[in-house]
Coordinates of C-alpha atoms and ligand atoms in Angstrom, one line a residue:
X1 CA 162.6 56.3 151.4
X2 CA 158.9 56.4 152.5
X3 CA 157.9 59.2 150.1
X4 CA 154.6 59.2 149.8
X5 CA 153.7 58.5 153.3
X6 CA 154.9 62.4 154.1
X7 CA 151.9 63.3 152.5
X8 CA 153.4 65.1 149.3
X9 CA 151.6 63.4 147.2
X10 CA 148.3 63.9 148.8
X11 CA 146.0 60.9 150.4
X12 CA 143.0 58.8 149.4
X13 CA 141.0 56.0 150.8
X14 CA 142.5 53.5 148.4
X15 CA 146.2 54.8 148.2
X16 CA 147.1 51.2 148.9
X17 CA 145.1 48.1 148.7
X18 CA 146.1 44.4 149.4
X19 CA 144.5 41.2 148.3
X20 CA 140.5 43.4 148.1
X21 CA 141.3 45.6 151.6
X22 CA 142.2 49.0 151.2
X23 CA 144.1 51.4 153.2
X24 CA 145.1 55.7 152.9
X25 CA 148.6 56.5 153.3
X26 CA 147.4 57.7 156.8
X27 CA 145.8 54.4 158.1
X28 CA 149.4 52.5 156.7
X29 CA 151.1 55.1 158.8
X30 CA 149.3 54.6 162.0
X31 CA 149.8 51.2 161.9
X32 CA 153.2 50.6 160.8
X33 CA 153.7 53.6 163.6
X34 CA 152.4 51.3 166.0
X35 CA 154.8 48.2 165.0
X36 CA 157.8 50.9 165.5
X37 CA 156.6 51.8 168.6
X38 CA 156.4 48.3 170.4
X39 CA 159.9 47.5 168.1
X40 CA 161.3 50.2 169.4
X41 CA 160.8 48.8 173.6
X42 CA 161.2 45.0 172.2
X43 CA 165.3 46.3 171.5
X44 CA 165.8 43.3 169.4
X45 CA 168.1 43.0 166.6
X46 CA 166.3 41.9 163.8
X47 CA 162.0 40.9 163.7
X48 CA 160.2 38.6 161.2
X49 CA 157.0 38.5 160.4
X50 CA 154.6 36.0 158.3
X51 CA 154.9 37.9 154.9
X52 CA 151.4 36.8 153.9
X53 CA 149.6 39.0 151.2
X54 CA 148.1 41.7 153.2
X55 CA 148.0 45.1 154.9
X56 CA 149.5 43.2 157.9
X57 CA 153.2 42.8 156.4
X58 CA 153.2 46.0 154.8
X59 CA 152.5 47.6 158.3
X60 CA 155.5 45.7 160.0
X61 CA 158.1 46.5 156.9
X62 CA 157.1 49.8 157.2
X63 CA 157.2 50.0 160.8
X64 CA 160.5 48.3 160.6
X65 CA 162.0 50.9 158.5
X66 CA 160.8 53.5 160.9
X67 CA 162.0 52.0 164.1
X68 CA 165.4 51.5 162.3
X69 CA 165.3 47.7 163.3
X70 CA 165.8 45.0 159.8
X71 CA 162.6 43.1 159.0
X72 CA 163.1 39.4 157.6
X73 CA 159.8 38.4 156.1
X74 CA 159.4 34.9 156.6
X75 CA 157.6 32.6 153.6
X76 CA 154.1 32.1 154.9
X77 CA 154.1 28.5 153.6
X78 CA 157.8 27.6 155.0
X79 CA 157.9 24.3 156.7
X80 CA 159.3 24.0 160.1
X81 CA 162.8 23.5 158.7
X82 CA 162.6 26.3 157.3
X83 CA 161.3 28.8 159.7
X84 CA 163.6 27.6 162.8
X85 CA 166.6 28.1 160.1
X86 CA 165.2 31.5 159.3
X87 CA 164.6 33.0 163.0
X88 CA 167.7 30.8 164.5
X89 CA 170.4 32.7 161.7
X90 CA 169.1 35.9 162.0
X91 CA 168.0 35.8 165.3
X92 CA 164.7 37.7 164.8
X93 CA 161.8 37.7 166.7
X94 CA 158.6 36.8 165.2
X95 CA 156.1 39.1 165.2
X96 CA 152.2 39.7 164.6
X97 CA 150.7 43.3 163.2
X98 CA 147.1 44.4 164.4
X99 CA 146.5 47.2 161.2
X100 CA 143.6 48.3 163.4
X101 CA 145.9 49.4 165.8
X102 CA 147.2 52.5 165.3
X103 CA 149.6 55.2 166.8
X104 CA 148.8 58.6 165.0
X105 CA 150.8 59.6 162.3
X106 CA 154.2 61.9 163.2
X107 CA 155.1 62.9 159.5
X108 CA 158.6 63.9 160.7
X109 CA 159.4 60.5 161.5
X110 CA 158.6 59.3 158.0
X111 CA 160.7 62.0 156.6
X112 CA 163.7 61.0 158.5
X113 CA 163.6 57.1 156.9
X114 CA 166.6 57.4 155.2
X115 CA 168.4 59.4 157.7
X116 CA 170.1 56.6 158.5
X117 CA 170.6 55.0 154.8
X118 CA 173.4 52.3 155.3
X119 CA 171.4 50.6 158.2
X120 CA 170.3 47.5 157.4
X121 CA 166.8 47.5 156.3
X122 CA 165.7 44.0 155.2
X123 CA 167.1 40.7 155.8
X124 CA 166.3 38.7 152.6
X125 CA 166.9 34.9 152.5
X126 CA 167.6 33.1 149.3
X127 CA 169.0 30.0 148.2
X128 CA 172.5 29.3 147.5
X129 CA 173.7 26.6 145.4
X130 CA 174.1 24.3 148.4
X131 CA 172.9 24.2 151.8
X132 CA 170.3 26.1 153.8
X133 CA 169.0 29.8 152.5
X134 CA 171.5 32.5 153.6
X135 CA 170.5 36.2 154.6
X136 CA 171.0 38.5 152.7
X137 CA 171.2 42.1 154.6
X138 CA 170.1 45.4 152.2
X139 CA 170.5 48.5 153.2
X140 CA 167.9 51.3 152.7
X141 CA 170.6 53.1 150.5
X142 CA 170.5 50.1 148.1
X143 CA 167.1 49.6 148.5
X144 CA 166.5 54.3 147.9
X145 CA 169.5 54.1 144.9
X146 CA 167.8 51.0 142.7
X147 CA 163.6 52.8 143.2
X148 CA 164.9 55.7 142.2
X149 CA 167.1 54.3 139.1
X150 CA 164.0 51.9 138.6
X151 CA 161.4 54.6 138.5
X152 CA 163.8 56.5 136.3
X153 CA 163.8 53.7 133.6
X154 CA 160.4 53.3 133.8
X155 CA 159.3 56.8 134.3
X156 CA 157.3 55.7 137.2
X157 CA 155.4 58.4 138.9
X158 CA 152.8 59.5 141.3
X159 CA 150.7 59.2 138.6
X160 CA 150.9 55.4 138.0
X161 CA 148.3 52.6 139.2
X162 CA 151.0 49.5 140.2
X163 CA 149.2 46.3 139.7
X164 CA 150.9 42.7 141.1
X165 CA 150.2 39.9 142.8
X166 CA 153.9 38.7 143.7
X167 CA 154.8 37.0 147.3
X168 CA 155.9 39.9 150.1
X169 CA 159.2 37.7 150.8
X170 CA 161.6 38.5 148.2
X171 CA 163.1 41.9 146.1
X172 CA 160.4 41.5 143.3
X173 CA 157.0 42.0 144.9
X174 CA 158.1 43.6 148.1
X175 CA 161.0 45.9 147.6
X176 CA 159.7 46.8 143.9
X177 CA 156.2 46.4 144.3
X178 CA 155.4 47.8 147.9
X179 CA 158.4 49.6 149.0
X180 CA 158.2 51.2 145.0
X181 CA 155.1 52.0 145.0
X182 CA 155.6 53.9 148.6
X183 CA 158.5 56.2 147.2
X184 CA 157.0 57.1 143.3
X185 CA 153.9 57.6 145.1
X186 CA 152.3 55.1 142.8
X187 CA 149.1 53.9 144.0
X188 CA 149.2 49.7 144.9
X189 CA 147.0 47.2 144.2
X190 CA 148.4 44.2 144.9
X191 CA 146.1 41.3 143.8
X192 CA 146.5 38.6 146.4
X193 CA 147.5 35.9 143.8
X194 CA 148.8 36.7 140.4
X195 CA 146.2 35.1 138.4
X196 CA 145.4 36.8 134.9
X197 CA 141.9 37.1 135.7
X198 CA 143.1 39.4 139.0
X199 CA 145.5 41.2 136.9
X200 CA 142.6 42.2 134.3
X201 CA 140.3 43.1 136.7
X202 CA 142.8 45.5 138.5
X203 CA 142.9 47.2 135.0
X204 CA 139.1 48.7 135.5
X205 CA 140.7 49.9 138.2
X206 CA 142.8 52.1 136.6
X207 CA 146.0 50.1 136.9
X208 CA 148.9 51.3 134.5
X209 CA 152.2 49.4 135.5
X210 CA 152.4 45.6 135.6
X211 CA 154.9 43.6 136.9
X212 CA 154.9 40.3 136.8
X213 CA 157.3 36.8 137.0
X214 CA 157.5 35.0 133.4
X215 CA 154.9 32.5 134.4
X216 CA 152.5 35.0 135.0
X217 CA 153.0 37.1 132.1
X218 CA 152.7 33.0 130.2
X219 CA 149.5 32.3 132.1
X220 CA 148.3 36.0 131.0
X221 CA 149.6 35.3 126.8
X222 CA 147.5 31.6 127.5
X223 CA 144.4 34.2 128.8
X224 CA 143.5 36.0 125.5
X225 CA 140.2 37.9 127.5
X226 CA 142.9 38.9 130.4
X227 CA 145.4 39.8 128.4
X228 CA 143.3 41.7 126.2
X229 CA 142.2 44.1 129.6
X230 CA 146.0 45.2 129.6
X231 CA 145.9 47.0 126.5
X232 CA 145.5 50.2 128.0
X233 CA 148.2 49.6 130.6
X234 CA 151.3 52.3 130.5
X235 CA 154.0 49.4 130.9
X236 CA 154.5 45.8 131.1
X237 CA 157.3 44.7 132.7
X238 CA 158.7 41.5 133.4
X239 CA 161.8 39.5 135.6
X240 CA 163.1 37.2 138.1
X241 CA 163.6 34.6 135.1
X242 CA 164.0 34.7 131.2
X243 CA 160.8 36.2 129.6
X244 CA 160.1 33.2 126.8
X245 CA 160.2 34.9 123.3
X246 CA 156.9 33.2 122.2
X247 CA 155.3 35.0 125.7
X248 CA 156.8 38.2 124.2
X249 CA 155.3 37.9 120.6
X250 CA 151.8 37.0 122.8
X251 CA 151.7 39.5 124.7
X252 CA 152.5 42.0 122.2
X253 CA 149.8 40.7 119.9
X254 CA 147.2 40.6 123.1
X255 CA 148.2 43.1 124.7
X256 CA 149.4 45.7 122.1
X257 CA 152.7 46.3 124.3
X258 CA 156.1 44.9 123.9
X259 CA 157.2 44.0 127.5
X260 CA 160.1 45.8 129.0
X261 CA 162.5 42.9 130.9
X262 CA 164.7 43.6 133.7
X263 CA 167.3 41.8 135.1
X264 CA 169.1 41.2 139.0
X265 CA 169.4 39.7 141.8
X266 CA 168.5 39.4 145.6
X267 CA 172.3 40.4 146.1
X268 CA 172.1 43.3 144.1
X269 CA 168.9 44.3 143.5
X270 CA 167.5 45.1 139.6
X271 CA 170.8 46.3 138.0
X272 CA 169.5 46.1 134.0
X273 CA 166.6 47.1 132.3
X274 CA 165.1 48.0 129.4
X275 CA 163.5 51.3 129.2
X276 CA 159.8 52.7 129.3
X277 CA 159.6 54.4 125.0
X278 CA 162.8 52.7 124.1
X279 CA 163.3 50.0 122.0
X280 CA 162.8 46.7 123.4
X281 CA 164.2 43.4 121.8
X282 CA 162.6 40.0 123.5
X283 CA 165.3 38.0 125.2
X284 CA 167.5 40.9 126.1
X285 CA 167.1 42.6 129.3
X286 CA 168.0 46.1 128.6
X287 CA 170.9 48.2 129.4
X288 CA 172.8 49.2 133.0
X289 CA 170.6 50.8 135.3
X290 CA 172.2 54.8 136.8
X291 CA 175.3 54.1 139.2
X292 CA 175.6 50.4 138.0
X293 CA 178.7 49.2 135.6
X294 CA 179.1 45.7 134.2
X295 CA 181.6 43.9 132.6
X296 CA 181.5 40.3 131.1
X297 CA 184.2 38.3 132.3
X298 CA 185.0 35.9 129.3
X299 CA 187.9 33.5 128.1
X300 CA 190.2 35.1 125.8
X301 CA 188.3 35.2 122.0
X302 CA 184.7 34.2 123.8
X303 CA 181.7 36.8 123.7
X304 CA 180.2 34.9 126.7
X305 CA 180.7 34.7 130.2
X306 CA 180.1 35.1 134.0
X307 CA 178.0 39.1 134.3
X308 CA 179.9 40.7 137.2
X309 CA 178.7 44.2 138.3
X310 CA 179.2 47.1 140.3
X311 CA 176.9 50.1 142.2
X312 CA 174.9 51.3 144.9
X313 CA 172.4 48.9 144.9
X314 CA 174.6 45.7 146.0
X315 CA 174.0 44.3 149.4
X316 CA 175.7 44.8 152.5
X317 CA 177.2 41.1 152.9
X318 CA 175.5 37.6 154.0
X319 CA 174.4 37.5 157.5
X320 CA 176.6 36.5 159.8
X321 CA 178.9 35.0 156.8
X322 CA 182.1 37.4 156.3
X323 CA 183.5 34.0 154.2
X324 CA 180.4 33.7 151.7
X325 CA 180.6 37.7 151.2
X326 CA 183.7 37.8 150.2
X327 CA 183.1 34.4 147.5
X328 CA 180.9 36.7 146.1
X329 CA 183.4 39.5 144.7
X330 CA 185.7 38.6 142.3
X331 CA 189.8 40.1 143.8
X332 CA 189.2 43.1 142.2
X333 CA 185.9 44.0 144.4
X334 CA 183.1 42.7 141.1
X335 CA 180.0 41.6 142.6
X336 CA 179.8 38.0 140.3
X337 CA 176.1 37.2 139.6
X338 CA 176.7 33.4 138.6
X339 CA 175.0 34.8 135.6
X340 CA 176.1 34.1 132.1
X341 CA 175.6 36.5 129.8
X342 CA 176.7 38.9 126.1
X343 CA 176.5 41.9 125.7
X344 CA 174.8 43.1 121.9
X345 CA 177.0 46.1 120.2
X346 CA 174.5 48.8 121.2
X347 CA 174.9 47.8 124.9
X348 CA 171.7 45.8 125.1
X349 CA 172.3 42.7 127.6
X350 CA 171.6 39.3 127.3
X351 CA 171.5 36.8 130.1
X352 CA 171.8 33.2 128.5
X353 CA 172.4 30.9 131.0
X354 CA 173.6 30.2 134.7
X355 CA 177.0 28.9 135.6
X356 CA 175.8 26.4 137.9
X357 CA 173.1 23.6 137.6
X358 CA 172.5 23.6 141.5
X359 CA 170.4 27.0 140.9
X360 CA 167.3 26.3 140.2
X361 CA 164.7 29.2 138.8
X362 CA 160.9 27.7 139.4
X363 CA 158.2 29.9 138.7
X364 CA 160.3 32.4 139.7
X365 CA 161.4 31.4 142.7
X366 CA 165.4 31.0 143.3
X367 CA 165.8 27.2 144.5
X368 CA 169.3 25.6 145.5
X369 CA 169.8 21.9 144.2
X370 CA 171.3 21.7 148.0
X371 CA 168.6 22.9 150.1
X372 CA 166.1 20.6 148.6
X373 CA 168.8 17.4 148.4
X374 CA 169.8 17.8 151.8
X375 CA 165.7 18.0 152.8
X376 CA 165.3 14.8 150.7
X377 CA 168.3 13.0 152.7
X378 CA 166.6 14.1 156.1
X379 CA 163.6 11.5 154.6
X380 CA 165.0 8.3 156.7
X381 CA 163.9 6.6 153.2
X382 CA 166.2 8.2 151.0
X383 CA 170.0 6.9 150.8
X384 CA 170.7 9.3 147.8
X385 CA 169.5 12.6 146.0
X386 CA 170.2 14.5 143.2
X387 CA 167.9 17.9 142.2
X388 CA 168.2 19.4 139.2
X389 CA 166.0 21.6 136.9
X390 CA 164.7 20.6 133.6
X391 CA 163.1 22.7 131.3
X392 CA 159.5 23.4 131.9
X393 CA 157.0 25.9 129.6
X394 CA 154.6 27.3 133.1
X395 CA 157.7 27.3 135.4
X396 CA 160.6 28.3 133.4
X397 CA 162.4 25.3 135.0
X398 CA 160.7 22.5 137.2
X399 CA 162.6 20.7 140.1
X400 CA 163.6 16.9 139.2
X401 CA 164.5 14.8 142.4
X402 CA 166.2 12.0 141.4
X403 CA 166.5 9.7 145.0
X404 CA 167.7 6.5 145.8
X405 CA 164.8 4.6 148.5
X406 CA 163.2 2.0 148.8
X407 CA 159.4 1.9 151.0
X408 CA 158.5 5.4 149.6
X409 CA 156.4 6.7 146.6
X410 CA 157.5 10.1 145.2
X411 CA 154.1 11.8 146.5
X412 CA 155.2 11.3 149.7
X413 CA 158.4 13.1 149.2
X414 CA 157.0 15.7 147.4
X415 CA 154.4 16.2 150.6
X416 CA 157.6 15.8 152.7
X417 CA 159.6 18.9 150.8
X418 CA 156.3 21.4 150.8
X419 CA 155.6 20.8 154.1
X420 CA 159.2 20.5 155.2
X421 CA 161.0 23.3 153.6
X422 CA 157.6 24.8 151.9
X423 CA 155.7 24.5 148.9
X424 CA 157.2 26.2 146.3
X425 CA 160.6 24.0 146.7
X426 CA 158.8 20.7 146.4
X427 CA 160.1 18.9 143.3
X428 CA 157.1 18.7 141.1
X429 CA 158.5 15.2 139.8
X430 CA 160.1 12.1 141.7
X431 CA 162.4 9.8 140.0
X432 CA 163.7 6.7 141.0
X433 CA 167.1 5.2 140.4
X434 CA 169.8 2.3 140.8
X435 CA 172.1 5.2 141.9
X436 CA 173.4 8.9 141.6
X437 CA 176.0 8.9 138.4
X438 CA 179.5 10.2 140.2
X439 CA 182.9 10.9 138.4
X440 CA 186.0 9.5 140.1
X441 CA 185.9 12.6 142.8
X442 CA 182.3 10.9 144.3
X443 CA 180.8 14.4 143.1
X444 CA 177.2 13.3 141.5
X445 CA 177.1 13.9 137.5
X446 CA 174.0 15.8 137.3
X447 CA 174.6 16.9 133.2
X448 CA 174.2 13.0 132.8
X449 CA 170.8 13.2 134.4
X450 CA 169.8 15.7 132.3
X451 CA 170.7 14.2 129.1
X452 CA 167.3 14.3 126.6
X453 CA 165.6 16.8 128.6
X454 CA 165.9 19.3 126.1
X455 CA 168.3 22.6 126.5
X456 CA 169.2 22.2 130.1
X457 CA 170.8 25.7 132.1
X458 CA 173.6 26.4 130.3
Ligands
MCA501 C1 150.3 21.6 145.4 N1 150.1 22.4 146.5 C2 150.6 21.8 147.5 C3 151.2 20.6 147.1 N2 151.0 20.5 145.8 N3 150.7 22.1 148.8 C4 151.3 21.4 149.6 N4 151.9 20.2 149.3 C5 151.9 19.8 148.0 N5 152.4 18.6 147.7 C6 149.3 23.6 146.4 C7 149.7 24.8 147.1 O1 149.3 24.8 148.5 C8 149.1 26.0 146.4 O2 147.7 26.1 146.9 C9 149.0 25.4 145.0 O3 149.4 24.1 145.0 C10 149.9 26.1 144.0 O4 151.2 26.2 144.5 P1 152.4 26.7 143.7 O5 153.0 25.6 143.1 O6 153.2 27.6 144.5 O7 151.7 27.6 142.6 P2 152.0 27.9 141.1 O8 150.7 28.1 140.5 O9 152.8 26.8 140.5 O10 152.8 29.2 141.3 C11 153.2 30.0 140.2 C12 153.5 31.4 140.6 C13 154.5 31.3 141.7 C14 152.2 32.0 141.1 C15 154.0 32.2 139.4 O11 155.6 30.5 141.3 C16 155.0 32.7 142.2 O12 154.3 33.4 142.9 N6 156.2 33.1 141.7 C17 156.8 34.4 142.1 C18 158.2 34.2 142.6 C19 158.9 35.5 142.8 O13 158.3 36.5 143.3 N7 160.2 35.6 142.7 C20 160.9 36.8 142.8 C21 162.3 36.5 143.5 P3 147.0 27.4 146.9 O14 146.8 27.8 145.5 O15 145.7 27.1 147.6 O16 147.8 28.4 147.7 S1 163.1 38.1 143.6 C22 164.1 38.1 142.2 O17 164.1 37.1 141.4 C23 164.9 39.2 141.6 C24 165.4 40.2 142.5 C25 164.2 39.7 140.5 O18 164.8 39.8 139.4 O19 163.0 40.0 140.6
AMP502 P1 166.8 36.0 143.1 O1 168.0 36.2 143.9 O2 165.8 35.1 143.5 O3 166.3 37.3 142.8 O4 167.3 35.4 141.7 C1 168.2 36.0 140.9 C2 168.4 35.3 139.6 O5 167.2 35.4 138.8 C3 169.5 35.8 138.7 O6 170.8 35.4 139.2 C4 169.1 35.3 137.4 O7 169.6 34.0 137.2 C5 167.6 35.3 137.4 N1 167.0 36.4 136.7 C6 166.4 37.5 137.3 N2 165.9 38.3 136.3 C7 166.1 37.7 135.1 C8 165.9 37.9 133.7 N3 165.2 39.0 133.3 N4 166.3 37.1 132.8 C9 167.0 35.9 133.1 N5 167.2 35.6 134.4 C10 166.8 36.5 135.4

């Protein structure tokens, strides 16, 4: 999986660099060699580490992959609440990376990554609509199958500078934009924080792919010197959340690119895509990537309905959940995203909504209505909670608590979510009311609490 860390693609001083420090293939090696070595005594099932921006976590996901043990990068920011959820499920052991400790680099090793392709090779946690995150286990095959359908799309190469600035803890900026970069060959620099002004100055330095969440590509359109820097970028591409058409038309008039979108999921890794020289249409998110089919599962006469896919790059199951696995296949073995989408005539897909309002999409970030109500109801203030996400033009959507408490101000339960659970899961907005609307069931009416805040998730 590891490609360019056999050396095919040559070395140099600044094959990778993280947050303004800069590493050769052969410094990465030596260090994640040294994380395999000490995994390989530990004999533990699964590690974690702190996935902060840096050289650090791309040493122990590395090293991971060579030891054959799973790595679960843990949110640096995550709350206690989090964490103990995190190492307790998936029983890892936490550990920390010295990168200036280094075992010298066996290039043999690195070529037999993928020897052993159905292992499990990250443990990803992500919301769900209700209760606490749940792992979800990917193998290197997925991880080897959707890079190389990715790079494919994109014609990503050896030749490309990859510039982002995404968190190390989910698909986006760590299986895309390190373990990508790793297997095209692509040079990396990722920014630290993806602020426009980074992403313009990593364009002096000769950076040619972007990714980026839709936030970031609307704080780069609201940027007109940034986004002006990109102009002689190769590619632009955007996901995790719907790209806003007016960002599109920006960018394009900034930027002189149309941004390619791509589409997927945690569970399944990037599935759609547009495609690097084809045509590309804002609010659709492209075609089927190789080995993946789709199908739209609608009511008689609709064009509409739930996206439900199949292909290599789907996980290998929840964690420790055979029950939750097997919710997520439809009887006839479709993966279902939860996704609501159409399909245009040439093939081109559109995702238009989500079929539940307990997902949340903030900045990017995949938030469970549950998670964050069941952290609100651990405040001994709060009797009753209801989270939903309201439409929002940085975040995409921003989370709404809507509490029932008395002796409380809605600062301190925002302080009490970001430090709790962690920061990006704090609602940015505390309402309170008389009491939660329920129908006759008892189950809380959350459409009613989203009345007249514009189009709603569908
Ligand atoms: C504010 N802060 C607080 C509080 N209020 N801290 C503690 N308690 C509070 N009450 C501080 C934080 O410490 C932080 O400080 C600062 O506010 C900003 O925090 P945040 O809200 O996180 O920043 P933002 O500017 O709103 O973030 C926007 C963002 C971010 C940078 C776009 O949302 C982001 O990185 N999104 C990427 C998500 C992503 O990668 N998703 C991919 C999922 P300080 O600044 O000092 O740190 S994978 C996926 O979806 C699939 C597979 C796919 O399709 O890609
Ligand atoms: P996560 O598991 O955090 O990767 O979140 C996956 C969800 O992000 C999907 O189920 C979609 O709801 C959403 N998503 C990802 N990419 C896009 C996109 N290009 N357009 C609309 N929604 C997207």
């Amino acid at each position: 999986m590891l490609t360019a860390l056999t050396g095919v693609f040559g070395d140099r001083a600044d094959a990778v660099t993280v947050a303004g420090r800069c590493a050769s293939y052969e410094e990465l090696l030596g260090a994640a060699q040294a994380v395999a070595a000490d995994l390989a005594e530990a004999s533990v099932p699964a590690f974690a580490v702190t996935a902060t921006a840096s050289l650090e976590t791309v040493a122990a996901v590395v090293g991971g992959l060579l030891a054959g043990v799973p790595c679960v990068p843990l949110p640096p920011d995550a709350g206690p609440a989090e964490r103990e959820h995190i190492l307790r499920d998936s029983g890892a052991r936490l550990i920390e990376v010295d990168f200036t400790r280094r075992v010298p680099a066996a290039r043999r090793a690195v070529s037999a990554v993928g020897s052993a392709l159905g292992d499990p090779a990250l443990i990803l946690y992500t919301s769900g609509t209700t209760g606490a995150p749940k792992g979800v286990v990917l193998s290197g095959a997925a991880i080897t199958a959707d890079l190389d359908a990715l790079a494919d799309a994109w014609e990503w190469s050896a030749q490309d500078t990859l510039v982002h600035g995404l968190p190390l803890f989910h698909v986006h900026g760590l299986v895309l934009g390190v373990l990508g970069a790793l297997r095209t060959g692509s040079r990396l620099v990722h920014t630290g924080r993806p602020t426009p002004e980074a992403y313009a100055e990593a364009a002096a330095a000769g950076g040619s792919l972007y990714f980026g969440v839709p936030t970031v590509w609307s704080r780069i359109a609201a940027a007109p010197e940034s986004a002006a820097a990109l102009a002689g970028a190769r590619l632009l591409v955007s996901g995790s959340a719907a790209l806003p058409a007016p960002v599109f038309r920006d960018l394009e008039r900034l930027t002189g690119h149309r941004p390619v979108e791509r589409y997927g999921m945690t569970e399944s890794l990037i599935t759609v895509s547009g495609r690097a020289g084809g045509e590309v249409r804002p609010g659709t998110v492209g075609t089927p990537l190789a080995g993946i089919t789709t199908r739209i599962a609608a009511e008689p006469g609709a064009e509409i309905g739930e996206l439900q896919l199949t292909g290599p790059t789907l996980f290998s199951g929840y964690l420790g959940r055979p029950e939750a696995t097997a919710a997520a296949y439809t009887e006839d073995g479709w993966f279902r995203t939860g996704d609501i989408a159409a399909v245009d005539g040439d093939g081109v897909h559109r995702i238009v909504g989500r079929a539940s309002t307990d997902m949340i999409k903030s900045g990017g970030y995949r938030i469970g209505a549950g998670e964050i109500e069941n952290a609100l109801l651990d405040h001994p203030q709060v009797r009753e909670a209801a989270v939903v996400g309201v439409p929002d033009a940085d975040l995409g959507q921003r989370i709404v608590a809507f509490v029932v408490a008395e002796g409380v101000t809605g600062t301190e339960l925002t302080d009490f979510v970001a430090t709790y659970l962690s920061v990006h899961k704090r609602p940015r907005e505390v309402r309170f009311i008389a009491a939660v609307p329920r129908n006759a069931m008892g189950k809380p009416q959350k459409r009613l609490l989203l009345e007249g805040e514009g189009a709603g998730p569908v």
